[in-house]
Backbone as CSV, one residue per row, in Angstrom:
resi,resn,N_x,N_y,N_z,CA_x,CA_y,CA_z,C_x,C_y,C_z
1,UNK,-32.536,21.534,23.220,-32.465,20.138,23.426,-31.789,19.799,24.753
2,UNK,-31.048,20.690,25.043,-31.218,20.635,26.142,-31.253,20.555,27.687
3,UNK,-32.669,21.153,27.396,-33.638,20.715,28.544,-34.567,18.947,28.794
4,UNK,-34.571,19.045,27.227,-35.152,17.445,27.167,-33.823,16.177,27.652
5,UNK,-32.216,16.984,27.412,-31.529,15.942,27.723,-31.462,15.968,29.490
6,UNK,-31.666,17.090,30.243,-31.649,17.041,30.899,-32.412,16.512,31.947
7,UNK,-33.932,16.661,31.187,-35.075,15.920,31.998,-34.596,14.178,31.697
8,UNK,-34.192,13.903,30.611,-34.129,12.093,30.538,-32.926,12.378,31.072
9,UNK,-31.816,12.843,31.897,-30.832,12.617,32.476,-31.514,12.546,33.573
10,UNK,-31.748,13.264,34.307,-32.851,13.267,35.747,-33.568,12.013,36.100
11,UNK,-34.521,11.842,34.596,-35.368,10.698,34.572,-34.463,9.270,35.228
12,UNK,-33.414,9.268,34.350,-32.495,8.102,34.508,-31.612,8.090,35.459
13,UNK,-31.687,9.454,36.116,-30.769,9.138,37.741,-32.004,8.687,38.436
14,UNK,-33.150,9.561,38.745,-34.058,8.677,39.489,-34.577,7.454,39.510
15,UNK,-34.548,6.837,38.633,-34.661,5.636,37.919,-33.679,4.661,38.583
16,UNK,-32.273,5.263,38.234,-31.003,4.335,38.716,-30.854,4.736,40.217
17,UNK,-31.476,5.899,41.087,-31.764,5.561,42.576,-32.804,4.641,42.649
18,UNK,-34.049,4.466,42.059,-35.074,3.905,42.709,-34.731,2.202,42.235
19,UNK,-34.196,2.299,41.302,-33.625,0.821,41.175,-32.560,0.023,41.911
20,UNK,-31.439,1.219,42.732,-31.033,0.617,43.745,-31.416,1.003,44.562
21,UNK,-32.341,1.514,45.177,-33.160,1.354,46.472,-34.377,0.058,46.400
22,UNK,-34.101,-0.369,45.108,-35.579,-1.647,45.245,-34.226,-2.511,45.264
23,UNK,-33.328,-2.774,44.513,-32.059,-3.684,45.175,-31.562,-3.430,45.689
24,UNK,-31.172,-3.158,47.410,-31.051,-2.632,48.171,-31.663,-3.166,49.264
25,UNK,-33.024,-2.640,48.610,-33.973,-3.556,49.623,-34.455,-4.941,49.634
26,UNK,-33.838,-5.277,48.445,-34.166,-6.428,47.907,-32.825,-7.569,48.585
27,UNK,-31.914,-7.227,48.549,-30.774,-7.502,49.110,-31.619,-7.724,50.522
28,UNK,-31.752,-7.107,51.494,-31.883,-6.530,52.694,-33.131,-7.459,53.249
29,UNK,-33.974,-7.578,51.952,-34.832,-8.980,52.455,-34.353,-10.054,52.165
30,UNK,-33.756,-10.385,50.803,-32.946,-11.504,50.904,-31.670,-12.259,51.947
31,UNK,-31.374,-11.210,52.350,-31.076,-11.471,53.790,-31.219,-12.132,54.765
32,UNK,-32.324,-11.170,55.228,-33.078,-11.445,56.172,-33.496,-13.340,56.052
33,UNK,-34.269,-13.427,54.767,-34.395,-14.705,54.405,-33.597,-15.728,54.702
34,UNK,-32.440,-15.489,54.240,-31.504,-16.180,54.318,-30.769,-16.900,55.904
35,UNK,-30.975,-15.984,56.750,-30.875,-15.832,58.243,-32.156,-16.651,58.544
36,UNK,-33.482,-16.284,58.529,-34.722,-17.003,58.952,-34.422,-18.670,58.662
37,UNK,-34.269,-18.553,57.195,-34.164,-20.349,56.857,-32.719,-20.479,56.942
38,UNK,-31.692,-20.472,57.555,-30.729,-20.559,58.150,-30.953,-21.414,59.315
39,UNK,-31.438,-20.210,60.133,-31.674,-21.210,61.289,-33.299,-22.056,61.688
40,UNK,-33.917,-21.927,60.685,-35.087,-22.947,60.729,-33.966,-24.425,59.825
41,UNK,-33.305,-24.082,58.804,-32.754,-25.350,58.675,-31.922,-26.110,60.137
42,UNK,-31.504,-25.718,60.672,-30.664,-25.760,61.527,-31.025,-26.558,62.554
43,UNK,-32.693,-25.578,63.046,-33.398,-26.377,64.236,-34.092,-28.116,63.268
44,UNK,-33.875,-27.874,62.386,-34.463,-28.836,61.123,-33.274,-30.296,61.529
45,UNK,-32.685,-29.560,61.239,-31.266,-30.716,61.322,-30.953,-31.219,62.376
46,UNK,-31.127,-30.109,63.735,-30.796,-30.822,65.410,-32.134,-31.436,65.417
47,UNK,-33.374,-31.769,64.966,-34.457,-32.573,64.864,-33.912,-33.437,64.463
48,UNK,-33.616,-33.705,63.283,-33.754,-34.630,61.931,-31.855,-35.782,62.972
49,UNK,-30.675,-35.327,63.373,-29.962,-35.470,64.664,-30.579,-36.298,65.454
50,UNK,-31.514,-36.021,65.731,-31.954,-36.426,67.426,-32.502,-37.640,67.158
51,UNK,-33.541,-37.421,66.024,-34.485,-38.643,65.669,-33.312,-39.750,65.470
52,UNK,-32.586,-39.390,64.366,-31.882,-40.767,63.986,-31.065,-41.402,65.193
53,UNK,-30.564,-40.225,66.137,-29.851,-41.230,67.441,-30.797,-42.141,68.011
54,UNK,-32.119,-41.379,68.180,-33.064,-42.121,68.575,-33.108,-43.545,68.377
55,UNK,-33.743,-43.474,66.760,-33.515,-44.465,65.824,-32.541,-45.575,66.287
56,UNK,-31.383,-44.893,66.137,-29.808,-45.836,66.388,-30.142,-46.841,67.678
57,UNK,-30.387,-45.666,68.755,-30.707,-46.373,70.280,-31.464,-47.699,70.001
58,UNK,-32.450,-47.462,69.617,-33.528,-48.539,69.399,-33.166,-49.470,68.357
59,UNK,-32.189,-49.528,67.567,-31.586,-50.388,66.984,-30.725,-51.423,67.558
60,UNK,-30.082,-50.229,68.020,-28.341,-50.902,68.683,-29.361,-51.975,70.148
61,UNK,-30.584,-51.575,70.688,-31.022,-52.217,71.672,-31.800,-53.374,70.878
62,UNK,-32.411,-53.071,69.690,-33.239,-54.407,69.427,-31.555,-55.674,68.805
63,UNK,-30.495,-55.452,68.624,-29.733,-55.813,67.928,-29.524,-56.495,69.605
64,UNK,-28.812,-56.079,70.474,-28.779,-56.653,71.770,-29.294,-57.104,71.934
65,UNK,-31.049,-56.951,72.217,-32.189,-57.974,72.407,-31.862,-59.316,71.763
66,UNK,-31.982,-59.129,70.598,-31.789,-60.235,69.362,-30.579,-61.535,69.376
67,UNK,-29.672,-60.393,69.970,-28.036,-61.399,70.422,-28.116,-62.436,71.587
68,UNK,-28.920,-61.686,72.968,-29.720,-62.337,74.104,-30.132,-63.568,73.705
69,UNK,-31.248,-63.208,72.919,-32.444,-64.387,71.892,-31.059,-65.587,71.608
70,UNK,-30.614,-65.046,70.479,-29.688,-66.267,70.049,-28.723,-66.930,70.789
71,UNK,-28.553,-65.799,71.961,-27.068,-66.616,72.867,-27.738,-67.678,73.932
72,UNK,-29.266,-67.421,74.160,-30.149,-67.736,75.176,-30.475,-69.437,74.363
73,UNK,-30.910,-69.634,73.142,-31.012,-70.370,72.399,-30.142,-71.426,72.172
74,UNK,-29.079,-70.612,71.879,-27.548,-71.520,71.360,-27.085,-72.155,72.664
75,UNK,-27.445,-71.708,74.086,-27.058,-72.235,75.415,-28.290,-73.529,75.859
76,UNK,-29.364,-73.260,75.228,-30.443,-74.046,75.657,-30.393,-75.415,74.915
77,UNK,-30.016,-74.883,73.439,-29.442,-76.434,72.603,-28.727,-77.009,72.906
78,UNK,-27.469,-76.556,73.439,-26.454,-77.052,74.218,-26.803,-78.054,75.146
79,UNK,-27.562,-77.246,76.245,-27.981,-77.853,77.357,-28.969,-79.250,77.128
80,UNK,-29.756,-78.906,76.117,-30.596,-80.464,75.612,-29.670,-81.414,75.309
81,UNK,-28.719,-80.842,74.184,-27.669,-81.717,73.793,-26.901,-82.688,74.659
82,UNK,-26.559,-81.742,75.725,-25.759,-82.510,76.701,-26.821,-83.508,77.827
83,UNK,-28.092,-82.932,77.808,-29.350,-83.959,78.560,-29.678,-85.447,77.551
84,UNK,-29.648,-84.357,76.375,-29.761,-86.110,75.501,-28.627,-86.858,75.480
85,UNK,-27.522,-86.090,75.540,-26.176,-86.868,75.699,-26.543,-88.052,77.079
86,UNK,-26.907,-87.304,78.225,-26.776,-88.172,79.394,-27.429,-89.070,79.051
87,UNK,-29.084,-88.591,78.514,-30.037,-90.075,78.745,-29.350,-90.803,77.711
88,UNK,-28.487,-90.589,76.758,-28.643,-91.572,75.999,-27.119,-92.689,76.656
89,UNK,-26.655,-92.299,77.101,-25.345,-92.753,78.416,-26.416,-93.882,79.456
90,UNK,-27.349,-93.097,79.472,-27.887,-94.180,80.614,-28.490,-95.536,80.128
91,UNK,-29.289,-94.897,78.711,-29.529,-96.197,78.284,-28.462,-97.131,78.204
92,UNK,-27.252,-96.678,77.208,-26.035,-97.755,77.140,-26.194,-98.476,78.635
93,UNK,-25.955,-97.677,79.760,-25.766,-98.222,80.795,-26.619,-99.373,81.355
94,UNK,-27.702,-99.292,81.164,-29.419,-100.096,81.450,-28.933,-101.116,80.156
95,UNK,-28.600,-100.741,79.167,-28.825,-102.074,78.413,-27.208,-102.955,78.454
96,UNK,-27.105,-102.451,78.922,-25.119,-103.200,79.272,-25.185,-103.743,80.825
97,UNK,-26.205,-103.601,81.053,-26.341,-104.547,83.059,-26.036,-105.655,83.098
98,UNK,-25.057,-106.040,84.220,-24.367,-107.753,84.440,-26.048,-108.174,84.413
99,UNK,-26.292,-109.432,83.906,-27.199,-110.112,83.810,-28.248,-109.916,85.152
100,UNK,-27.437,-110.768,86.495,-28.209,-110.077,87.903,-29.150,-109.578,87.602
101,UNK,-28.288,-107.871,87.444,-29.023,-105.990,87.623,-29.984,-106.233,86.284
102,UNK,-29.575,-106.767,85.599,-30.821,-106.658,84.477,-31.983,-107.029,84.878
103,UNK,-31.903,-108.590,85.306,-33.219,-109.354,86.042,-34.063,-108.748,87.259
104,UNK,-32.954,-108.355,87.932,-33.843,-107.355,88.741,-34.602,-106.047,88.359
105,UNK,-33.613,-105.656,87.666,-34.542,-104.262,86.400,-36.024,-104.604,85.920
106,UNK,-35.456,-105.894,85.528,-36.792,-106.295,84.455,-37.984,-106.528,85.778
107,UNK,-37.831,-107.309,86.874,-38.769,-107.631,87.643,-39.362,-106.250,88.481
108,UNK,-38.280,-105.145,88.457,-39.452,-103.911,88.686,-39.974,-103.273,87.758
109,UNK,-39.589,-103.099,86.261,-40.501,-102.721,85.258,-41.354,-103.995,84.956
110,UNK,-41.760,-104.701,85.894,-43.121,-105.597,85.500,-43.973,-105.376,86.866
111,UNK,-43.053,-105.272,88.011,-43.959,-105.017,89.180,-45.120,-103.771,88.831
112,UNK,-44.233,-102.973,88.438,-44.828,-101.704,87.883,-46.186,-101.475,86.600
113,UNK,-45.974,-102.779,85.946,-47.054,-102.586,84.842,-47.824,-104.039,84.770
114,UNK,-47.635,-104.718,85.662,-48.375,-105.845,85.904,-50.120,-105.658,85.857
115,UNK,-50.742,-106.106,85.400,-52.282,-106.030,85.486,-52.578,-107.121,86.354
116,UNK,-52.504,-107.453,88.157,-53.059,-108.209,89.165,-54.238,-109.315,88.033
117,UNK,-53.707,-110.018,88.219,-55.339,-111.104,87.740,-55.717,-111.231,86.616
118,UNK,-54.912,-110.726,85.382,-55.236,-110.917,83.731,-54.207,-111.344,83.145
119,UNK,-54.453,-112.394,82.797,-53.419,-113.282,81.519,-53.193,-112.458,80.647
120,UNK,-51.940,-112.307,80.545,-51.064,-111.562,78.947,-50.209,-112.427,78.539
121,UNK,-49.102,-112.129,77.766,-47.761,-112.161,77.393,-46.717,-111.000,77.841
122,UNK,-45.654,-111.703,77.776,-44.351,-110.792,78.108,-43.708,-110.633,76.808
123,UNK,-43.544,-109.738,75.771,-42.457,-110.005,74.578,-41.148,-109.084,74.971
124,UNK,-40.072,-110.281,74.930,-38.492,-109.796,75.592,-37.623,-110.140,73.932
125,UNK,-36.407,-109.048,73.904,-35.750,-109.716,73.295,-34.950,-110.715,73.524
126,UNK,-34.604,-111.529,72.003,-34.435,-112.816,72.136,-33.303,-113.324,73.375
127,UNK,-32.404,-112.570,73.743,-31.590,-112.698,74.254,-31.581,-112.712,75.632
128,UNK,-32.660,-111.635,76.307,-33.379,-111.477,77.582,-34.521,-112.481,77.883
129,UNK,-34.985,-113.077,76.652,-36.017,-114.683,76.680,-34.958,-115.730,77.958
130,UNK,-33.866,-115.950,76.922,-33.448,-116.795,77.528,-32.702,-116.718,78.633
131,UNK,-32.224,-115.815,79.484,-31.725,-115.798,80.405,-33.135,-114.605,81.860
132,UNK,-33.929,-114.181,81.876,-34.892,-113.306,82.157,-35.979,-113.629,82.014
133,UNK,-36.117,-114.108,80.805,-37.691,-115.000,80.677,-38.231,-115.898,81.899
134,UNK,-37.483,-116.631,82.161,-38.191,-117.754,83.162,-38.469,-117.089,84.940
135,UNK,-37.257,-115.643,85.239,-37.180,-115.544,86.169,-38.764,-114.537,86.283
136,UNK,-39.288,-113.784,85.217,-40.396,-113.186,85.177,-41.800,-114.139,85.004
137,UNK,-41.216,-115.325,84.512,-42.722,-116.273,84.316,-42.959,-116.872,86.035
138,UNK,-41.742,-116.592,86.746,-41.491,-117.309,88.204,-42.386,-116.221,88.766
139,UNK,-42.464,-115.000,88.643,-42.866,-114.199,89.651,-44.171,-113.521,88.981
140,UNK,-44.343,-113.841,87.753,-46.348,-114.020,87.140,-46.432,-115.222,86.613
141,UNK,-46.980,-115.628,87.059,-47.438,-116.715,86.663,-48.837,-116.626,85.392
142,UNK,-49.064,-115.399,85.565,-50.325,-115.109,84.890,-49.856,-115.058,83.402
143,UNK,-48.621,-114.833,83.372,-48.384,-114.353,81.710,-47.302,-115.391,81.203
144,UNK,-47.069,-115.046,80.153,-46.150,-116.589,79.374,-45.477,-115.332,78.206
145,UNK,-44.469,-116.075,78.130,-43.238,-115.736,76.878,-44.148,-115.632,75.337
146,UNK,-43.738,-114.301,74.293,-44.101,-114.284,73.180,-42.765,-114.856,72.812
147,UNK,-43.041,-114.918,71.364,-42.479,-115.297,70.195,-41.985,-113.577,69.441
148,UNK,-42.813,-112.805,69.836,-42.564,-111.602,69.153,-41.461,-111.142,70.320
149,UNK,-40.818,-109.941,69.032,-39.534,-109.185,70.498,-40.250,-107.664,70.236
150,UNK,-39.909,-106.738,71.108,-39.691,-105.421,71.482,-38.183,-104.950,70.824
151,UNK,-38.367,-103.767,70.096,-37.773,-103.427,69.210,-36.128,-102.916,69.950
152,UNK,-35.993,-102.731,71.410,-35.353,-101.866,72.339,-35.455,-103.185,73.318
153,UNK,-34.160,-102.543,74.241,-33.766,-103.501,75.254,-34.962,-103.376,75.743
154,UNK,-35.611,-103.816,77.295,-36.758,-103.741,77.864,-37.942,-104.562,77.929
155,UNK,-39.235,-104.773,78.266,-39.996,-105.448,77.505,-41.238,-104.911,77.767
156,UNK,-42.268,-105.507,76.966,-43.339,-105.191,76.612,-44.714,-105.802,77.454
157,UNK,-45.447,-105.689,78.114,-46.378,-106.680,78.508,-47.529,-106.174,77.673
158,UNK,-48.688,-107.316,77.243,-49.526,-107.177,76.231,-50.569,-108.365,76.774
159,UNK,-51.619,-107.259,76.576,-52.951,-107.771,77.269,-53.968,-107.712,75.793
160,UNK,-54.003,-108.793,75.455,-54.914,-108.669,74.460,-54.551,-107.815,73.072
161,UNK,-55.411,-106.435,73.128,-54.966,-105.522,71.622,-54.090,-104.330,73.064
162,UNK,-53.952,-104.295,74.119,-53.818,-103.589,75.009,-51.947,-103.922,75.012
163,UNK,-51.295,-102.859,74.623,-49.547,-103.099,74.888,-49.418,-102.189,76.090
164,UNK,-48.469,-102.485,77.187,-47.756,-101.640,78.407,-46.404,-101.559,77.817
165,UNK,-45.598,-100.453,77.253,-44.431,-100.453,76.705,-43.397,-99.844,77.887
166,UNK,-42.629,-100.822,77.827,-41.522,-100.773,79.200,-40.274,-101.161,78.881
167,UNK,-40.498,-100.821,76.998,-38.788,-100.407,76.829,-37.917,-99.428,77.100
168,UNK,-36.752,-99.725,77.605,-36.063,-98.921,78.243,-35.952,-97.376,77.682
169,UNK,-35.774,-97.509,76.220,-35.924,-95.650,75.772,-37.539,-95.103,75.876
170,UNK,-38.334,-95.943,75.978,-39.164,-95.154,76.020,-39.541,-94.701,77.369
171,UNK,-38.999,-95.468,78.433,-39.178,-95.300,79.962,-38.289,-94.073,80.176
172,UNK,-36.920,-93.867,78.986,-36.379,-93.099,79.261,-37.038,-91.527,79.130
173,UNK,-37.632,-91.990,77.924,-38.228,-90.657,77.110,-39.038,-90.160,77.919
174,UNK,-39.618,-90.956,78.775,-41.149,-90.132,79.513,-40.401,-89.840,81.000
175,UNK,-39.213,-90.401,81.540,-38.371,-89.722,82.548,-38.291,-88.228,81.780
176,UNK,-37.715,-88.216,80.622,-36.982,-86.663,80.234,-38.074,-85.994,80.424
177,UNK,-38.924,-86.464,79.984,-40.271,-85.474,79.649,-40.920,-85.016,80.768
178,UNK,-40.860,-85.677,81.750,-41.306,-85.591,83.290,-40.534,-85.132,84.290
179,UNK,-39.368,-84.965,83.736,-38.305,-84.438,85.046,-37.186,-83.759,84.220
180,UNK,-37.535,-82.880,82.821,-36.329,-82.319,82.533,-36.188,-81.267,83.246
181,UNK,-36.800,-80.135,83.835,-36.477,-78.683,84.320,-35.529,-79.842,85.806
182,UNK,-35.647,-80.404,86.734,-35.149,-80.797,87.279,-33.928,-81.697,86.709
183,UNK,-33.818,-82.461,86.120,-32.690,-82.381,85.309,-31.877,-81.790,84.575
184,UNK,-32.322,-80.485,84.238,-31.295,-79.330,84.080,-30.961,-78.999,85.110
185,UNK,-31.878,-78.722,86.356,-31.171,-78.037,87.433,-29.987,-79.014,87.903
186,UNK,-29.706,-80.222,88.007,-28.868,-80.991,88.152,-27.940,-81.382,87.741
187,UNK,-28.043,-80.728,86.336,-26.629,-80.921,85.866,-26.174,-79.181,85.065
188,UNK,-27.057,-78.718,85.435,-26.394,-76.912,85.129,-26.314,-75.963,86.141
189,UNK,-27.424,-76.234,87.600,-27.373,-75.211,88.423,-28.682,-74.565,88.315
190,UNK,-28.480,-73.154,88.816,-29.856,-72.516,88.949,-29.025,-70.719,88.243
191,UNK,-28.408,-70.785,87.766,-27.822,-69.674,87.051,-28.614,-69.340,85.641
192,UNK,-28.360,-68.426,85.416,-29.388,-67.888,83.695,-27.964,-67.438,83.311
193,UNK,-27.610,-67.986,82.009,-27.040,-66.946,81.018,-27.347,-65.850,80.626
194,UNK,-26.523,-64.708,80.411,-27.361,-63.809,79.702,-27.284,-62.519,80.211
């Protein structure tokens, strides 16, 4: 017996070499593995790194962009603000004229919208009737005093279904509208925020 213990002793050393020579080698590729996706994670990660700074860049710049936008905005409201501020200063001013400066006001916003040779009406408010009225019926004769007023200092000449509106905000409104970039430059400069 043995010889038979001796052959399954044999059996089972070769066995327990060839089993650590397959772990061994098994080790030895696991290794290896381990090293390969090591540094494939690695180059994985200085990718996966790069992109997101990327990312960031183009954030942190659209976030700047965006601040521009709103600071560019918040300066431009401003700037209306303070244009509507003026015109609306000027009106006070136009409708607060010593009587005189008014009459003369009124006789160039009629020089200006006079129709040469066609009977209208003038509608003034009530208050500009009576002191302005007569000095504009002096210098047209073509037109005569309404009964109706214009809602705004100023007045109205009216030809038929045909109105010429030459109240003062609205003379104002179509100044703004016609000369604001030059009226910013005049009261802000030629500078950009930003």
């Amino acid at each position: 017996m043995k010889g038979i213990d001796n052959i399954i002793a044999r059996m089972e050393e070769d066995n327990r070499r060839e089993c650590q020579e397959i772990l061994s080698q098994a080790q030895s590729r696991a290794e290896e593995v381990r090293r390969h996706y090591a540094g494939k994670m690695e180059r994985l990660r200085a990718e996966e790194t790069a992109r997101q700074q990327e990312q960031l860049a183009l954030e942190e710049k659209s976030c700047t962009d965006q601040m521009r936008l709103h600071q560019r905005a918040a300066v431009l409201q401003e700037k209306q603000k303070q244009v509507g501020k003026a015109f609306q200063n000027a009106l006070e001013a136009l409708e607060t004229l010593d009587p005189a400066r008014r009459e003369k006001l009124y006789l160039l916003l009629a020089s200006r919208a006079v129709q040469p040779g066609q009977r209208g009406e003038v509608l003034l408010q009530e208050e500009d009737r009576k002191t302005i009225g007569s000095a504009l019926l002096t210098a047209y004769p073509q037109l005569h005093l309404s009964a109706d007023a214009p809602g705004a200092a100023g007045l109205i000449l009216r030809y038929g279904a045909v109105e010429v509106d030459c109240t003062l905000p609205t003379l104002l409104e179509e100044l703004r509208s016609a000369r604001s970039a030059e009226i910013a430059e005049v009261l802000f400069g030629d500078h950009d925020e930003g």
